[in-house]
PDB file of C-alpha atoms in Angstrom:
ATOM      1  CA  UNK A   1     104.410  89.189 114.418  1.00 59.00           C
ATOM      2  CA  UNK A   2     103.724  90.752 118.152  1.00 69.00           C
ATOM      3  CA  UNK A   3     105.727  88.725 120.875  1.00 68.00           C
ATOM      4  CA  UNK A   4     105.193  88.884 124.443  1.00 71.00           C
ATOM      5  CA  UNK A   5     102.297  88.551 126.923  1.00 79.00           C
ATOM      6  CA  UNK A   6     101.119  92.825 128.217  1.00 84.00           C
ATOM      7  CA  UNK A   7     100.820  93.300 131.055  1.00 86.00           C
ATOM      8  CA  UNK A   8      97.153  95.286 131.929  1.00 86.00           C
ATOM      9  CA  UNK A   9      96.570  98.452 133.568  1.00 85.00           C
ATOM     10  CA  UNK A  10      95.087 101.362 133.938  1.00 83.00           C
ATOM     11  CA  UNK A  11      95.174 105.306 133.242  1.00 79.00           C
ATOM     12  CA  UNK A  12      95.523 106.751 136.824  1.00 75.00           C
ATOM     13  CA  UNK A  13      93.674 109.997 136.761  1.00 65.00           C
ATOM     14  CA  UNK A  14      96.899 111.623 137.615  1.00 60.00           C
ATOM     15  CA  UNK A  15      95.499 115.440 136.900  1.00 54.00           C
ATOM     16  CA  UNK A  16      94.731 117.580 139.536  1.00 52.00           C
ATOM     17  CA  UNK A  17      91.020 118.640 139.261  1.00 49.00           C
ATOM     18  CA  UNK A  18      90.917 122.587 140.557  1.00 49.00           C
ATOM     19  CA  UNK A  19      88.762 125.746 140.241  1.00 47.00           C
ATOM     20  CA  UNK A  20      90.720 127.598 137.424  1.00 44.00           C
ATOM     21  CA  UNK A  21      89.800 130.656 135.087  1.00 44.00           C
ATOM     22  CA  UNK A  22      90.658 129.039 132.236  1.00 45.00           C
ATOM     23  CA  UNK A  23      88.908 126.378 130.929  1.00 46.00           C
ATOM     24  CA  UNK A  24      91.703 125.546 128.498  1.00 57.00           C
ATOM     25  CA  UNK A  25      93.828 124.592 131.243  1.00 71.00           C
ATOM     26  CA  UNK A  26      94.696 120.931 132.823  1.00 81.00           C
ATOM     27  CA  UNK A  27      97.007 120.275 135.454  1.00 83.00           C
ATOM     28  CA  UNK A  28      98.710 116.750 135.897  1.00 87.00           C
ATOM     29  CA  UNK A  29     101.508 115.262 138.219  1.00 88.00           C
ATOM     30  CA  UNK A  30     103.945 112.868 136.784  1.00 90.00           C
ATOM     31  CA  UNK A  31     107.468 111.811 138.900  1.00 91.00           C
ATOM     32  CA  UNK A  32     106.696 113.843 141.662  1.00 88.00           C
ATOM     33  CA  UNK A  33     105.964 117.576 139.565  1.00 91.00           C
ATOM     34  CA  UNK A  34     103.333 119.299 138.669  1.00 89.00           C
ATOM     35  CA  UNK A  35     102.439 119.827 134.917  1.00 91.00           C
ATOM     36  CA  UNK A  36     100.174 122.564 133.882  1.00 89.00           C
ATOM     37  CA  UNK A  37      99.304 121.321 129.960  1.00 89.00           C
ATOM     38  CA  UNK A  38      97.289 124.718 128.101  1.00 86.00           C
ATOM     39  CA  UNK A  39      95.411 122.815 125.387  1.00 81.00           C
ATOM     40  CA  UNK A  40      94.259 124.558 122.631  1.00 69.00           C
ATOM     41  CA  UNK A  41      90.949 124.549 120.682  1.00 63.00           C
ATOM     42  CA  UNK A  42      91.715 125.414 117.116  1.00 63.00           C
ATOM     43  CA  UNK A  43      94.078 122.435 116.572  1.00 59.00           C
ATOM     44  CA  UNK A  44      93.547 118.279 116.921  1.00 56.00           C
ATOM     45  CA  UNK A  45      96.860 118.032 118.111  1.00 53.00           C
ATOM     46  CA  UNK A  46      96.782 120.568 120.707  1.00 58.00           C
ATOM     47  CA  UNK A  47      94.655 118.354 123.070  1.00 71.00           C
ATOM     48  CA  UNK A  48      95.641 115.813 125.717  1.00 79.00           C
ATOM     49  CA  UNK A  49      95.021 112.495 124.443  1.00 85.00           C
ATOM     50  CA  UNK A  50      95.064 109.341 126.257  1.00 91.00           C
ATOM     51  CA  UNK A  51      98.112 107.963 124.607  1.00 94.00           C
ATOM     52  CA  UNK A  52     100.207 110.423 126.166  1.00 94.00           C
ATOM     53  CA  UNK A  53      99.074 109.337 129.663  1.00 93.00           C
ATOM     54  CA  UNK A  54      99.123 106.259 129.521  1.00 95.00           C
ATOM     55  CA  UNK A  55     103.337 106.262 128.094  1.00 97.00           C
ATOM     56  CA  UNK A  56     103.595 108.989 130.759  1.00 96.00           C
ATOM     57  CA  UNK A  57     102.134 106.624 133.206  1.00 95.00           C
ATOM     58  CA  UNK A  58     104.329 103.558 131.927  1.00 96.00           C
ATOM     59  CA  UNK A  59     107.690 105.837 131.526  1.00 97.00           C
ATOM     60  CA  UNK A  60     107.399 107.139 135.279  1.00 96.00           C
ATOM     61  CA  UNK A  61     106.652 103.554 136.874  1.00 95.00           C
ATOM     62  CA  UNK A  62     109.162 101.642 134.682  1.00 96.00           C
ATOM     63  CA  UNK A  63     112.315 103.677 135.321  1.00 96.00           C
ATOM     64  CA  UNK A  64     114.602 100.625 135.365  1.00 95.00           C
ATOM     65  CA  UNK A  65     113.392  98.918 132.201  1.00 95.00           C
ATOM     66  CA  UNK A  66     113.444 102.449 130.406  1.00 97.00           C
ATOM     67  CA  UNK A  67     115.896 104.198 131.680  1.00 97.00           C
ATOM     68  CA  UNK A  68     116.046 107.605 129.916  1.00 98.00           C
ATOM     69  CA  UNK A  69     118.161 109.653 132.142  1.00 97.00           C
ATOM     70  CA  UNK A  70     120.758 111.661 129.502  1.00 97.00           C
ATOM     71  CA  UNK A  71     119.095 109.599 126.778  1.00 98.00           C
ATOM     72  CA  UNK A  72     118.291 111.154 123.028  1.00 98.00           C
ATOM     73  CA  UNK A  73     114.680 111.103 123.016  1.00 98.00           C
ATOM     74  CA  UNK A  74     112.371 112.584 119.788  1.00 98.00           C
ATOM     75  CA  UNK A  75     108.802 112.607 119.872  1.00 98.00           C
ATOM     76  CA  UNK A  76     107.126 112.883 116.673  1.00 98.00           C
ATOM     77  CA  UNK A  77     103.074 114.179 116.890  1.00 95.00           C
ATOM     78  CA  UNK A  78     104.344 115.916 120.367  1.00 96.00           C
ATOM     79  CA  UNK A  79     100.720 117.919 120.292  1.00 92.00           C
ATOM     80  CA  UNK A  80     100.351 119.412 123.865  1.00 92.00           C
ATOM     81  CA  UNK A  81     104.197 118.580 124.797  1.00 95.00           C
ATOM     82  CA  UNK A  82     103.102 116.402 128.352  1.00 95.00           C
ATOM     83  CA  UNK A  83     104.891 113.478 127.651  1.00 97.00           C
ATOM     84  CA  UNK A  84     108.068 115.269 125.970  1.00 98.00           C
ATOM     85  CA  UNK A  85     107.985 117.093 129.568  1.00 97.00           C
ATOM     86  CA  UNK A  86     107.489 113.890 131.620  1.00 97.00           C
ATOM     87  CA  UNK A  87     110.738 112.739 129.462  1.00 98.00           C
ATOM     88  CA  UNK A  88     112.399 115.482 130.049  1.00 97.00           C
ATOM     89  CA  UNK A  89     111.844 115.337 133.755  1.00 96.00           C
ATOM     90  CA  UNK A  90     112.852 111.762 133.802  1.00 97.00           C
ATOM     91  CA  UNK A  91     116.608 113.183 132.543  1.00 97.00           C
ATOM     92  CA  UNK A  92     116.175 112.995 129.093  1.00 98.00           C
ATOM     93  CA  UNK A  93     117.441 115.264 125.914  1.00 98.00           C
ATOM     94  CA  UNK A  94     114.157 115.747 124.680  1.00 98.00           C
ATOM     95  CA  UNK A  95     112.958 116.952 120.782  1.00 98.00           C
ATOM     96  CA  UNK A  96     109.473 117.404 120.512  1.00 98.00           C
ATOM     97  CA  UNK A  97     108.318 117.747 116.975  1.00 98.00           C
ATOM     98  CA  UNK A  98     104.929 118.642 115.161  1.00 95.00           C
ATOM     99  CA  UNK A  99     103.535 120.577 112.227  1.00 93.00           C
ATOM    100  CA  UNK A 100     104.048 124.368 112.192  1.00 93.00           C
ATOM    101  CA  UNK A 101     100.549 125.359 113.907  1.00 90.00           C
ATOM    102  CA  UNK A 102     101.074 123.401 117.068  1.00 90.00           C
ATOM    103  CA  UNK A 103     104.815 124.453 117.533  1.00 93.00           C
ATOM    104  CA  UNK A 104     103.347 127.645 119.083  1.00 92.00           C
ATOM    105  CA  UNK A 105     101.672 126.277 122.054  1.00 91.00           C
ATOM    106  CA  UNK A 106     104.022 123.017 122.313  1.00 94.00           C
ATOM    107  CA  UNK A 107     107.210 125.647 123.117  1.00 95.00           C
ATOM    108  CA  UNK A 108     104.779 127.707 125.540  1.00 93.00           C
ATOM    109  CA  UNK A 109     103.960 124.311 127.340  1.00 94.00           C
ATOM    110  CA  UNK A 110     107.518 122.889 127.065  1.00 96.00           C
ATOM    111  CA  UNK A 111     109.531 126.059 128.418  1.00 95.00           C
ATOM    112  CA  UNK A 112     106.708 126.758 131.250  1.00 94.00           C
ATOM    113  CA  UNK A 113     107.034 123.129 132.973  1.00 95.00           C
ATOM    114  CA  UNK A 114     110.767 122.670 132.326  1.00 95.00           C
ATOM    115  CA  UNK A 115     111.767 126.122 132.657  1.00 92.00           C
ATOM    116  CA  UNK A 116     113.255 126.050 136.278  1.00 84.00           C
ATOM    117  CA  UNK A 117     113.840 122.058 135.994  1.00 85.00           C
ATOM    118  CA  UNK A 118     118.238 121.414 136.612  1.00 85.00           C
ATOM    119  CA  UNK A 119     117.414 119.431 133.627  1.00 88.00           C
ATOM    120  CA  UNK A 120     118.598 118.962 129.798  1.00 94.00           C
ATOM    121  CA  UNK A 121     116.822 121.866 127.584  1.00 93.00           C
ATOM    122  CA  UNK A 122     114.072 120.351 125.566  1.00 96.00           C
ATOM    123  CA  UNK A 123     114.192 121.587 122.039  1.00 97.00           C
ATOM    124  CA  UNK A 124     111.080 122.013 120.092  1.00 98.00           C
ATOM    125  CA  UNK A 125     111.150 121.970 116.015  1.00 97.00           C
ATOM    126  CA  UNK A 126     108.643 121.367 112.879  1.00 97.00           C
ATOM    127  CA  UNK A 127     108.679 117.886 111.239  1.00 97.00           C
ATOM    128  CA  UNK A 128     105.806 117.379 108.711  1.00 96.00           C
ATOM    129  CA  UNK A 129     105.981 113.015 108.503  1.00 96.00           C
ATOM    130  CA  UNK A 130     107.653 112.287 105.399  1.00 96.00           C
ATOM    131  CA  UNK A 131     109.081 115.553 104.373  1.00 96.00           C
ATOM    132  CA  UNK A 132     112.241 116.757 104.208  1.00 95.00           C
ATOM    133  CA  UNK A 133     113.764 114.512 106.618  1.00 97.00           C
ATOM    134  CA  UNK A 134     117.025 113.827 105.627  1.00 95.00           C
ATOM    135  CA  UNK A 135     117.454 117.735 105.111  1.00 96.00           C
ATOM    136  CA  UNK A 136     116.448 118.602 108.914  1.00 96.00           C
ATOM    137  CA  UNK A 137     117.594 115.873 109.954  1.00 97.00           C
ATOM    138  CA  UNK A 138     120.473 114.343 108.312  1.00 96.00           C
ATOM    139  CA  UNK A 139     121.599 110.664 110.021  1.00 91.00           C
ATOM    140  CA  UNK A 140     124.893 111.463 110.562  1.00 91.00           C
ATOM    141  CA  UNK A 141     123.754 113.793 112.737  1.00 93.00           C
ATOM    142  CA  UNK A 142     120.754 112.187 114.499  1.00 94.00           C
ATOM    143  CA  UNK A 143     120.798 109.210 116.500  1.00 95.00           C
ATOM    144  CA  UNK A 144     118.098 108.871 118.898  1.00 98.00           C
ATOM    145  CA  UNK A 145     117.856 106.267 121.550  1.00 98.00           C
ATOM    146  CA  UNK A 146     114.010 106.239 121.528  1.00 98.00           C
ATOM    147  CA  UNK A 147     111.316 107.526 119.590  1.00 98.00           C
ATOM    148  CA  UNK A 148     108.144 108.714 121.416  1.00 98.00           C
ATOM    149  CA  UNK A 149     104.904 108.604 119.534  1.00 98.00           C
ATOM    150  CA  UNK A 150     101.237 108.773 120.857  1.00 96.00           C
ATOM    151  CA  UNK A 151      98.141 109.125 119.286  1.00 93.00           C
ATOM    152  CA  UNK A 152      99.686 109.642 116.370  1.00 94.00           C
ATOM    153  CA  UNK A 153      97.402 106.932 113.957  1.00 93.00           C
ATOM    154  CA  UNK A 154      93.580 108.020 114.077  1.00 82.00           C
ATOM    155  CA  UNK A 155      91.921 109.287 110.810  1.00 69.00           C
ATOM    156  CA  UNK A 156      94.218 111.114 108.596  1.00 76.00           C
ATOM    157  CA  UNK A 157      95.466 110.409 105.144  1.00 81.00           C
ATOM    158  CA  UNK A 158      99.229 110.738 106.622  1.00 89.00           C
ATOM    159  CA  UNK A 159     100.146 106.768 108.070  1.00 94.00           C
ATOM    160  CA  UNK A 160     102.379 106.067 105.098  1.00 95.00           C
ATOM    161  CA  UNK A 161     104.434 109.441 105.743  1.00 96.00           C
ATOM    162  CA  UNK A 162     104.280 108.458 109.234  1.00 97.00           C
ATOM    163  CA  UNK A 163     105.502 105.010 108.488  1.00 97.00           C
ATOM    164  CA  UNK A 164     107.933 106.192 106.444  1.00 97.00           C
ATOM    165  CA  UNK A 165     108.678 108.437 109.591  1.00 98.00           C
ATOM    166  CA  UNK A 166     109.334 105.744 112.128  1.00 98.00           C
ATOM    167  CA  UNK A 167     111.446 103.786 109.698  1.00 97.00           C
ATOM    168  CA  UNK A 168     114.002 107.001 108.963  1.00 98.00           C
ATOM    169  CA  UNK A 169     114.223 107.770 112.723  1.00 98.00           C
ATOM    170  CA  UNK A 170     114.595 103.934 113.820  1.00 97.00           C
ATOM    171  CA  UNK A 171     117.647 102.807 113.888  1.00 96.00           C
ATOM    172  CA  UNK A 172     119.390  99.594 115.370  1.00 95.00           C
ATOM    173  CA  UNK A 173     119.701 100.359 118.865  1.00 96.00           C
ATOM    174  CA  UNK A 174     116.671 103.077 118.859  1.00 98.00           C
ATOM    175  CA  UNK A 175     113.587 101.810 120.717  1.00 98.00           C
ATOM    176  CA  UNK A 176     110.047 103.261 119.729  1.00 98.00           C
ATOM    177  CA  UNK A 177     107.330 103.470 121.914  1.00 98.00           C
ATOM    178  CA  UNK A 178     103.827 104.029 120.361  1.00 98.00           C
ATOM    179  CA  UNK A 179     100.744 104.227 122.530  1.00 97.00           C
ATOM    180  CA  UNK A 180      97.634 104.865 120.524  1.00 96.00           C
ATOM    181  CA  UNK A 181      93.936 104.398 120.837  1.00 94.00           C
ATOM    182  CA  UNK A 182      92.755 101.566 118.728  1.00 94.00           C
ATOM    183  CA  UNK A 183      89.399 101.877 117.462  1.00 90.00           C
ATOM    184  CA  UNK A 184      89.502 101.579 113.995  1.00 89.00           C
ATOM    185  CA  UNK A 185      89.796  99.007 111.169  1.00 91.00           C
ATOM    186  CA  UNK A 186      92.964 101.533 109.836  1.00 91.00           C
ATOM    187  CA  UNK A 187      94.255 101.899 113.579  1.00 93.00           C
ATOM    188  CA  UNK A 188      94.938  97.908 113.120  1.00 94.00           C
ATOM    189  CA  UNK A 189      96.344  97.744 109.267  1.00 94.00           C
ATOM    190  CA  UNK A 190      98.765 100.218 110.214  1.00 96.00           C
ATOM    191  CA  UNK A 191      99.539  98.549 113.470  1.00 96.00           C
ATOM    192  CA  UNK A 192      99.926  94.974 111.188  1.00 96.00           C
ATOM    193  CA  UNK A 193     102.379  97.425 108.666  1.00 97.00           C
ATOM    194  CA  UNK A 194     104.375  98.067 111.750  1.00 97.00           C
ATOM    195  CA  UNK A 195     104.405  94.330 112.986  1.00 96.00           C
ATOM    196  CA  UNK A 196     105.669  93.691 109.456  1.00 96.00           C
ATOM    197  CA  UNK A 197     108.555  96.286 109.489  1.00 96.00           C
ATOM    198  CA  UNK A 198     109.898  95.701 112.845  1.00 97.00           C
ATOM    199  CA  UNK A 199     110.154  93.354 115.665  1.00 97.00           C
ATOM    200  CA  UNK A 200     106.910  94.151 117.906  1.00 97.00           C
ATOM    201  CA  UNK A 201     105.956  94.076 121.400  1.00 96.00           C
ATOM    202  CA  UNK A 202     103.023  94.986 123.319  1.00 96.00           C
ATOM    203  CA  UNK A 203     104.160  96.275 126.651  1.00 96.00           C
ATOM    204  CA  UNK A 204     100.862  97.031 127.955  1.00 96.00           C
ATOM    205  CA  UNK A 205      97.107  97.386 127.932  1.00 95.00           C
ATOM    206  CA  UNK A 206      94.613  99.924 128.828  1.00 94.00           C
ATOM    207  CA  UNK A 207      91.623  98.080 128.230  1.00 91.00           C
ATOM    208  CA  UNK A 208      88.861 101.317 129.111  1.00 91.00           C
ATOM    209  CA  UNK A 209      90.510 103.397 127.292  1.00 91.00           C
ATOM    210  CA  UNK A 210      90.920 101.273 124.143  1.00 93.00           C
ATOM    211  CA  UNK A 211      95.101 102.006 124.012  1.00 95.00           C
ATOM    212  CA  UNK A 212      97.893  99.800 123.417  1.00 96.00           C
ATOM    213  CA  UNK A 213     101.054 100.601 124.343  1.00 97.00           C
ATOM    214  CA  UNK A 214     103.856  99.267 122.231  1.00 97.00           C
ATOM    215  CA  UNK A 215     107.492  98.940 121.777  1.00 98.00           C
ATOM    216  CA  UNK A 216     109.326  98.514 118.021  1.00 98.00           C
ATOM    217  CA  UNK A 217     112.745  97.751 117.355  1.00 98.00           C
ATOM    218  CA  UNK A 218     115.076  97.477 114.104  1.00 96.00           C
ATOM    219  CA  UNK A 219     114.047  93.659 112.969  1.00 91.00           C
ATOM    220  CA  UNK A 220     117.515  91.741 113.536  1.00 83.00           C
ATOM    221  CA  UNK A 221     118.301  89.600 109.989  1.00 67.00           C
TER     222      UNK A 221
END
């Protein structure tokens, strides 16, 4: 069951529209710095998608309520790497995670924004949903404080691993916060799986762009 009233906004068009030489290129400002995001064509999860802004968006203007200065944060489905870098700007001790073929130009992305930050290292490692977790990342190792996760339901054959994903990583005390485009009949099954699992809140709305932002805890019994 989803609790709460969202609140409804709007994706800012917070990139910076310029004359570049490469096409491949977009450059966005989040919490005051400049992102420069190189997308890439071969691979679906190498593009900017509007989740990502829109938690970038919410992260940066709701500092207080989300406070993730020195925080343990892993993003799972980190594509392009702009919100892992918005976290990391916001003080975080970022992970950013995806398959093997988009690890390439997640790293380039991650160490070219956060390179000269005096911020916490992101790290940047493979996790295929539902495999091997407890292997690369045994729980008496990993606690996170939130889980980051965007975009990550659309049509693919992988929402169970993906489920199973969010259940390994969450934790009581973890918070994860999932903003995805909604568009199909699956987007809402697996959004009614997750309702089942945890406790549920939408934080926000971004009606023209079809995304829902929400937050999932560890359901108190």
């Amino acid at each position: 069951s989803l609790i709460g009233s969202p609140v409804t906004l709007k994706i800012l068009q917070n990139w910076v529209p310029r004359v570049s030489h490469y096409f491949d290129k977009e450059h966005y400002t989040y919490v005051g710095h400049q992102i420069v995001i190189q997308e890439s064509i071969e691979h679906f999860g190498a593009v900017v998608w509007p989740g990502a802004l829109a938690l970038s968006q919410y992260l940066e203007s709701n500092q207080e309520q989300f406070n993730l200065k020195d925080k343990k944060v892993l993003e799972i489905g980190a594509g392009t790497g702009l919100l892992s870098i918005v976290a990391c700007i916001l003080g975080a001790h970022v992970t950013a995670t995806d398959l093997p073929e988009v690890l390439e130009n997640l790293s380039y992305n991650i160490s070219r924004n956060t390179q000269n930050l005096n911020m916490h290292k992101p790290e940047v490692r493979k996790l295929v949903w539902g495999e091997g977790l407890n292997e690369e990342f045994p729980i008496s190792t990993y606690h996170y404080d939130f889980i980051l996760a965007t975009d990550v339901v659309y049509h693919h054959g992988a929402l169970d691993p993906l489920l199973a994903t969010m259940v390994y990583f969450c934790k009581p005390g973890t918070v994860l916060l999932w903003a995805n485009k909604f568009r199909f009949s699956t987007d809402y099954e697996f959004l009614e799986k997750v309702c089942n699992i945890f406790d549920t809140t939408i934080l926000a709305e971004f009606p023209e762009s079809n995304v829902k932002l929400l937050k999932a805890t560890v359901r108190k019994n």
